[in-house]
Every structure is written in C-alpha cells, then in structure tokens.
PDB file of C-alpha atoms in Angstrom:
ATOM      1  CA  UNK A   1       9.760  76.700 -71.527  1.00  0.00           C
ATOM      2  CA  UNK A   2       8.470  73.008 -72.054  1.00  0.00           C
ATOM      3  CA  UNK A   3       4.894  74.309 -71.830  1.00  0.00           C
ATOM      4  CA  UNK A   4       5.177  77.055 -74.068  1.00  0.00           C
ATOM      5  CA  UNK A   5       6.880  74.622 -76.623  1.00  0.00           C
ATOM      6  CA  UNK A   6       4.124  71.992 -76.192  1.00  0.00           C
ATOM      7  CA  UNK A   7       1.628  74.994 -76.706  1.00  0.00           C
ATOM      8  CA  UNK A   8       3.454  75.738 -79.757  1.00  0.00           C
ATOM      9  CA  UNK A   9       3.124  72.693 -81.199  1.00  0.00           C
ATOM     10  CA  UNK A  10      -1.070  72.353 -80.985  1.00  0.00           C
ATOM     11  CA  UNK A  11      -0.741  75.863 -82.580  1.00  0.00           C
ATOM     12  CA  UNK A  12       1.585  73.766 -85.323  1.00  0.00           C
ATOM     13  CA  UNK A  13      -1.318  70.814 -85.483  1.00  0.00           C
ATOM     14  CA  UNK A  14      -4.284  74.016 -85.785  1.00  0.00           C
ATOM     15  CA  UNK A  15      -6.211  73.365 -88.910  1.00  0.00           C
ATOM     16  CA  UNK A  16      -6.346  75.906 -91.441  1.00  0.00           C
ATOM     17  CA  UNK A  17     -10.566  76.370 -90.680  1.00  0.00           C
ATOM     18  CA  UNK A  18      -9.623  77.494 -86.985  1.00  0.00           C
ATOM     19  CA  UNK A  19     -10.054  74.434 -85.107  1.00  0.00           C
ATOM     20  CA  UNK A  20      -8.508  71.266 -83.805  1.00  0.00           C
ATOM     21  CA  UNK A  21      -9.030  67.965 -85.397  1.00  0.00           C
ATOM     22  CA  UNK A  22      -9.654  64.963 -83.530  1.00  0.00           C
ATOM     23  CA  UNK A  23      -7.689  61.707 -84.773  1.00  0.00           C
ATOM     24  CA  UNK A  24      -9.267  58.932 -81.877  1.00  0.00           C
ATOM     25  CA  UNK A  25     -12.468  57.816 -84.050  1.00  0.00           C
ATOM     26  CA  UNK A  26     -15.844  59.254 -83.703  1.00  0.00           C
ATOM     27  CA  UNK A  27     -16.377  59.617 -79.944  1.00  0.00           C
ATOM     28  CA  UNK A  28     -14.358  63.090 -79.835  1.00  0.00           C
ATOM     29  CA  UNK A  29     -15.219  65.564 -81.764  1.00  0.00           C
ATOM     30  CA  UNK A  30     -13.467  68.056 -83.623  1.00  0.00           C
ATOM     31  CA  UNK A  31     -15.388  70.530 -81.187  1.00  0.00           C
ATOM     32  CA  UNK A  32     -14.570  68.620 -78.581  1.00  0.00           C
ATOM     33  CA  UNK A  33     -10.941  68.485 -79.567  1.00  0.00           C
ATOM     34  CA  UNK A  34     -10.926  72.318 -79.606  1.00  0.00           C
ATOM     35  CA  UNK A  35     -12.601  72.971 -76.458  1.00  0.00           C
ATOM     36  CA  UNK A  36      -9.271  70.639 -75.025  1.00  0.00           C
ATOM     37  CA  UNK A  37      -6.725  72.344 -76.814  1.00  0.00           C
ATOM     38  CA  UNK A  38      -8.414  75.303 -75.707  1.00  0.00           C
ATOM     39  CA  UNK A  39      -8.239  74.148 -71.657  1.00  0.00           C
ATOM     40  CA  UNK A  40      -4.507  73.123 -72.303  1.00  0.00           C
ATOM     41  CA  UNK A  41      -4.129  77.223 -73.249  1.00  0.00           C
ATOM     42  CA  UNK A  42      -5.980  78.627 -70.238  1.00  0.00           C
ATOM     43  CA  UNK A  43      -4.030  75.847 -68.079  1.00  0.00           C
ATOM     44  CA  UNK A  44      -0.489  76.215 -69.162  1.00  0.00           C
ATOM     45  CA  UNK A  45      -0.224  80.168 -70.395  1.00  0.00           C
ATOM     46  CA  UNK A  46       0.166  82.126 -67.561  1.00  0.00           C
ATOM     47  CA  UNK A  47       2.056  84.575 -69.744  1.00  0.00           C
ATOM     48  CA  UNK A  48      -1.061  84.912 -71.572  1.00  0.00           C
ATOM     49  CA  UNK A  49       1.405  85.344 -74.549  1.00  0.00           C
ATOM     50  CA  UNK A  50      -0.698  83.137 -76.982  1.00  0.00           C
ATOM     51  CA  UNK A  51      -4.172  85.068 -76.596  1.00  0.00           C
ATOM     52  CA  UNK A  52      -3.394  86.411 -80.579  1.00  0.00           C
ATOM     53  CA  UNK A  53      -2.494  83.299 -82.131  1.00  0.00           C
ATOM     54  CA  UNK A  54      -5.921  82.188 -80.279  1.00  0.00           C
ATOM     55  CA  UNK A  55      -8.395  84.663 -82.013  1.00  0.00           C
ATOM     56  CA  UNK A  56      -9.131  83.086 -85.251  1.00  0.00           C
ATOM     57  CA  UNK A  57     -10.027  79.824 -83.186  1.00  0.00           C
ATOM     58  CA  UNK A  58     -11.998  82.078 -81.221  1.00  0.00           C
ATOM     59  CA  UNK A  59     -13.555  84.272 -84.367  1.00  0.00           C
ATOM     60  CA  UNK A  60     -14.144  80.336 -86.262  1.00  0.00           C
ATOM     61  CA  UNK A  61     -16.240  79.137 -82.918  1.00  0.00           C
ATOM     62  CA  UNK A  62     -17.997  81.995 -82.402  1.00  0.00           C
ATOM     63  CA  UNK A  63     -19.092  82.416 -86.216  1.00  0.00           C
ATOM     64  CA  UNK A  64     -19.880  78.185 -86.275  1.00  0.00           C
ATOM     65  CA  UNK A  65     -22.448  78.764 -82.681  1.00  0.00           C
ATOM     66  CA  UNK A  66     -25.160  77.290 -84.463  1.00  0.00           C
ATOM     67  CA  UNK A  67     -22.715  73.891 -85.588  1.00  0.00           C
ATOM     68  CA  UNK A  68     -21.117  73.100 -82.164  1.00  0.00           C
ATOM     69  CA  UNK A  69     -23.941  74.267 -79.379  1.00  0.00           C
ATOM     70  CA  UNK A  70     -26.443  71.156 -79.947  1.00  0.00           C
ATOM     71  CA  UNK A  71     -30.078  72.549 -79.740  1.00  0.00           C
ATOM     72  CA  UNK A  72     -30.713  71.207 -75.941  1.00  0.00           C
ATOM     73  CA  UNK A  73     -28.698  69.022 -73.892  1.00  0.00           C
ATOM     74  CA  UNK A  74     -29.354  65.178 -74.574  1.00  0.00           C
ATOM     75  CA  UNK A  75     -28.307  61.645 -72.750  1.00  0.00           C
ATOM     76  CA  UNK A  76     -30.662  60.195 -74.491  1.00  0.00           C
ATOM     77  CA  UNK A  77     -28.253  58.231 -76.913  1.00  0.00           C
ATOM     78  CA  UNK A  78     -24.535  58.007 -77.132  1.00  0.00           C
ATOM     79  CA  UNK A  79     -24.422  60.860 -80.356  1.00  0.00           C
ATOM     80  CA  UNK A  80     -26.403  63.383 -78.154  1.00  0.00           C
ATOM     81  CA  UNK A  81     -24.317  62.791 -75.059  1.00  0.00           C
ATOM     82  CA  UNK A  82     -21.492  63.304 -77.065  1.00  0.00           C
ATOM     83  CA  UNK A  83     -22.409  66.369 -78.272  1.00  0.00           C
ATOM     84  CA  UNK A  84     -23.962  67.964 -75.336  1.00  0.00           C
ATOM     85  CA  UNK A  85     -20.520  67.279 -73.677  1.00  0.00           C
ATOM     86  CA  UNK A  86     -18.312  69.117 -76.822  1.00  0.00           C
ATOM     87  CA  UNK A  87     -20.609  71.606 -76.423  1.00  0.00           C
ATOM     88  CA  UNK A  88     -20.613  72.690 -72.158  1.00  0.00           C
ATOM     89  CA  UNK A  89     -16.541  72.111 -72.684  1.00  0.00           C
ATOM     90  CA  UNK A  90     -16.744  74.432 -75.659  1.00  0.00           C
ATOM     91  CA  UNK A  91     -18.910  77.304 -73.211  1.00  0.00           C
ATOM     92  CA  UNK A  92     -17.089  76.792 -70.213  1.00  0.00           C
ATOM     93  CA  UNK A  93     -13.774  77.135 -72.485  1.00  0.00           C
ATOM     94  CA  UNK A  94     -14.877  79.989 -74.312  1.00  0.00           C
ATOM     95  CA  UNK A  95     -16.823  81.965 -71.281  1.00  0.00           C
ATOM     96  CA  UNK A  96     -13.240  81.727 -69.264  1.00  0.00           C
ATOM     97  CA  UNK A  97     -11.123  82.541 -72.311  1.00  0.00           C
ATOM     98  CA  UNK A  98     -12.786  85.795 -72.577  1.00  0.00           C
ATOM     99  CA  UNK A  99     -11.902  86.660 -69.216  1.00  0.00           C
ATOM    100  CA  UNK A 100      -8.389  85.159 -69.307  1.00  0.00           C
ATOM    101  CA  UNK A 101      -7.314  86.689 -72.717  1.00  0.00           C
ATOM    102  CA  UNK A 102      -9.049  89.911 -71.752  1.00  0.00           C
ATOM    103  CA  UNK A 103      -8.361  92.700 -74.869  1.00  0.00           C
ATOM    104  CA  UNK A 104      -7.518  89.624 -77.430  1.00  0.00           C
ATOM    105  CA  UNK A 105     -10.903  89.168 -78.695  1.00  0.00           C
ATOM    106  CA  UNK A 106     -14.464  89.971 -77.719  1.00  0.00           C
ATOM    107  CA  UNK A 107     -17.221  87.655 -77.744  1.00  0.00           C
ATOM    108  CA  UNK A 108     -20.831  89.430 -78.025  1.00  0.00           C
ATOM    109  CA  UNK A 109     -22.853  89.365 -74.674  1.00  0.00           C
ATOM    110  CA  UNK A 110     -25.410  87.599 -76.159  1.00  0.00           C
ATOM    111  CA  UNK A 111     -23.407  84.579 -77.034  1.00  0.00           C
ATOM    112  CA  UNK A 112     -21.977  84.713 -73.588  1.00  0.00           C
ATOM    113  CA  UNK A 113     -25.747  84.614 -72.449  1.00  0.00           C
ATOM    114  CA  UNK A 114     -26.773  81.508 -74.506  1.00  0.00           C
ATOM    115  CA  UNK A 115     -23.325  79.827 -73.213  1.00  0.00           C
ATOM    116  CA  UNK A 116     -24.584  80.164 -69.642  1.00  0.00           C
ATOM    117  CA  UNK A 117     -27.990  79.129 -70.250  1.00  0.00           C
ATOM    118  CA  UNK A 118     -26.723  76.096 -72.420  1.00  0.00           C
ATOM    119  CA  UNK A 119     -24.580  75.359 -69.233  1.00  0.00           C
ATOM    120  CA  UNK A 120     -27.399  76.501 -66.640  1.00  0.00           C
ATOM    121  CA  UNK A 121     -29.736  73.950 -69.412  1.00  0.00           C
ATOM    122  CA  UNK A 122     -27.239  70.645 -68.988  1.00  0.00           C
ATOM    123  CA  UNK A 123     -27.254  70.982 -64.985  1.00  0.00           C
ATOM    124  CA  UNK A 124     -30.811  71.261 -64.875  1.00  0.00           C
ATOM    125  CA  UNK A 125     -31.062  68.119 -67.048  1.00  0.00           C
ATOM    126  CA  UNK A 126     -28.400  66.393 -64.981  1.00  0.00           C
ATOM    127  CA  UNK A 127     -30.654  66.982 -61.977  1.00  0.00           C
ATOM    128  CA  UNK A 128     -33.695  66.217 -63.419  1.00  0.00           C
ATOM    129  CA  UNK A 129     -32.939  63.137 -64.784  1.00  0.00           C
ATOM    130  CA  UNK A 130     -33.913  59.728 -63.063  1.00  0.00           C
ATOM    131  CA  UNK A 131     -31.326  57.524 -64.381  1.00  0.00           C
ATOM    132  CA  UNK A 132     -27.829  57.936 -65.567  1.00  0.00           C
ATOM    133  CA  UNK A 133     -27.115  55.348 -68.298  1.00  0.00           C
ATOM    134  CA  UNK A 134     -23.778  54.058 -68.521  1.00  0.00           C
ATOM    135  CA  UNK A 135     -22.163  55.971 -71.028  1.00  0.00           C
ATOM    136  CA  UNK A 136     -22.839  58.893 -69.123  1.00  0.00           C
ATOM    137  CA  UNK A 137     -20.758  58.441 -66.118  1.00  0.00           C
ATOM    138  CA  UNK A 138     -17.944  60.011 -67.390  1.00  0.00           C
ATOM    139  CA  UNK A 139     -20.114  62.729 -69.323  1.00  0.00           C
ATOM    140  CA  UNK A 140     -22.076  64.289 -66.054  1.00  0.00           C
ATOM    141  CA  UNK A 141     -19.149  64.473 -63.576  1.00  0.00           C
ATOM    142  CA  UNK A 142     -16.988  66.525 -67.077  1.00  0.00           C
ATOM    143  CA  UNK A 143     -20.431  68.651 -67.695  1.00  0.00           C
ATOM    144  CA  UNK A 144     -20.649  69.711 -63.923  1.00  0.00           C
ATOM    145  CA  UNK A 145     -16.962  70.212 -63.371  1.00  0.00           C
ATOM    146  CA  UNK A 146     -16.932  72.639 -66.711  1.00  0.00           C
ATOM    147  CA  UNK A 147     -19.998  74.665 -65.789  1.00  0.00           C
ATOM    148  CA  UNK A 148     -18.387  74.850 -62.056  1.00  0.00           C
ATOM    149  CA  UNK A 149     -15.666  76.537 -63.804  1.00  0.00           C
ATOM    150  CA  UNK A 150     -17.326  78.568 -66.073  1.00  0.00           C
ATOM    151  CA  UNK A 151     -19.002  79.849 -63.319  1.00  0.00           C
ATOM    152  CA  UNK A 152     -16.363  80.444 -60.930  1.00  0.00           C
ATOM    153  CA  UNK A 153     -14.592  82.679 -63.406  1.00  0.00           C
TER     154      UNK A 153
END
C-alpha cells in the first residue's frame, strides 16, 4: 500500500509534457529523472496496475528519441558523460518496460534496435577506453549495470 501511494505521488509530480523534472541542478537531467521514476515503476509495481497512467511518458520518450539518445556515447567531458548515462538508463528503462507492461504500449522494433545498439555502443566504449577519468566512476559501473539489465530481460 505504501508503494503504490509513493508511486502515486511521482504520477502527482509528472509534468504535463510526459516527463519528470529534475530539481538537483544541472547534473541530472530531466531524462535522467524519467528514466528513475521510470526504474522506481518497474521496481515497486508488481501489480503492474500503473502500466496506463505510464503510456504518455512512454508515447513523449519515444516521440523525443532524437532529444534524449545522445548521438554516440561520450566520457569525454562531464556534459557528454552525463548524457550518455540519461540516455543507457533511459534504454535499459524503456527496453524492460516493454516487456514488463506487456499490452500497455508498444514501442516500434526499430527503436528497440537502436536502444540495444546505443547500449551494445556504451559497453564497447567502456571497454575500449584506456582511462576512466574521475567523474566517470560512478557513470561506468550505472551504464554496465543498466545494459546488464536490459539485457537480462
């Protein structure tokens, strides 16, 4: 009952564009913010009661691709990092939301494609990479664990 509540109120805090806002500065993104939200759903509903209040955040990602899913994965700077970890949380979230909120909403097997190769793209520059800078400690552990469970799904 206390999960359902607190998964009631991020579908209170939802912003009218289909997404979650982030309040903590510039370091989490409002895509990252949603691709949370979106784990706190797959973790806590195991009713699966919330996979229609869900679709238009679904619809809103799926029609804004091109905004969230950064053109290659970069740890070059702190911006890029950023971004290439809002968007791997955003395709692991979205790859296992299909599955878990099977009939809800359908995302296109194409997108599903570019999801996994954006995923299959940040692992290969993980492992290719000779250096980790500091910033992206936290980052490449997050970006592994998410495509792990993107995968495993």
């Amino acid at each position: 009952k206390k999960m359902n509540l607190a998964l009631n109120s991020l579908l209170w805090r939802l912003h009218p564009d289909g997404h979650w806002r982030s309040g903590a500065g510039k370091w989490v993104s409002d895509w990252e913010s949603t691709a949370l939200c979106l784990e706190a759903f797959l973790s806590a509903d195991s009713d699966r009661q919330f996979g229609s209040a869900l679709a238009p955040v679904i619809e809103n990602l799926m029609g804004n691709l091109d905004a969230w899913m950064a053109t290659a994965p970069s740890f070059e700077e702190e911006g890029a990092s950023n971004a290439t970890l809002a968007s791997a949380l955003l395709c692991s979230v979205l790859i296992r939301c299909e599955k878990y909120y099977d009939g809800y909403f359908d995302i296109d097997q194409n997108s599903l494609l570019l999801m996994h190769d954006y995923l299959y793209n940040c692992l290969s520059s993980i492992t290719g990479s000779t250096h980790a800078d500091l910033r992206q400690f936290c980052t490449i552990p997050q970006i592994a664990a998410y495509s792990a469970l993107a995968v495993a799904s």
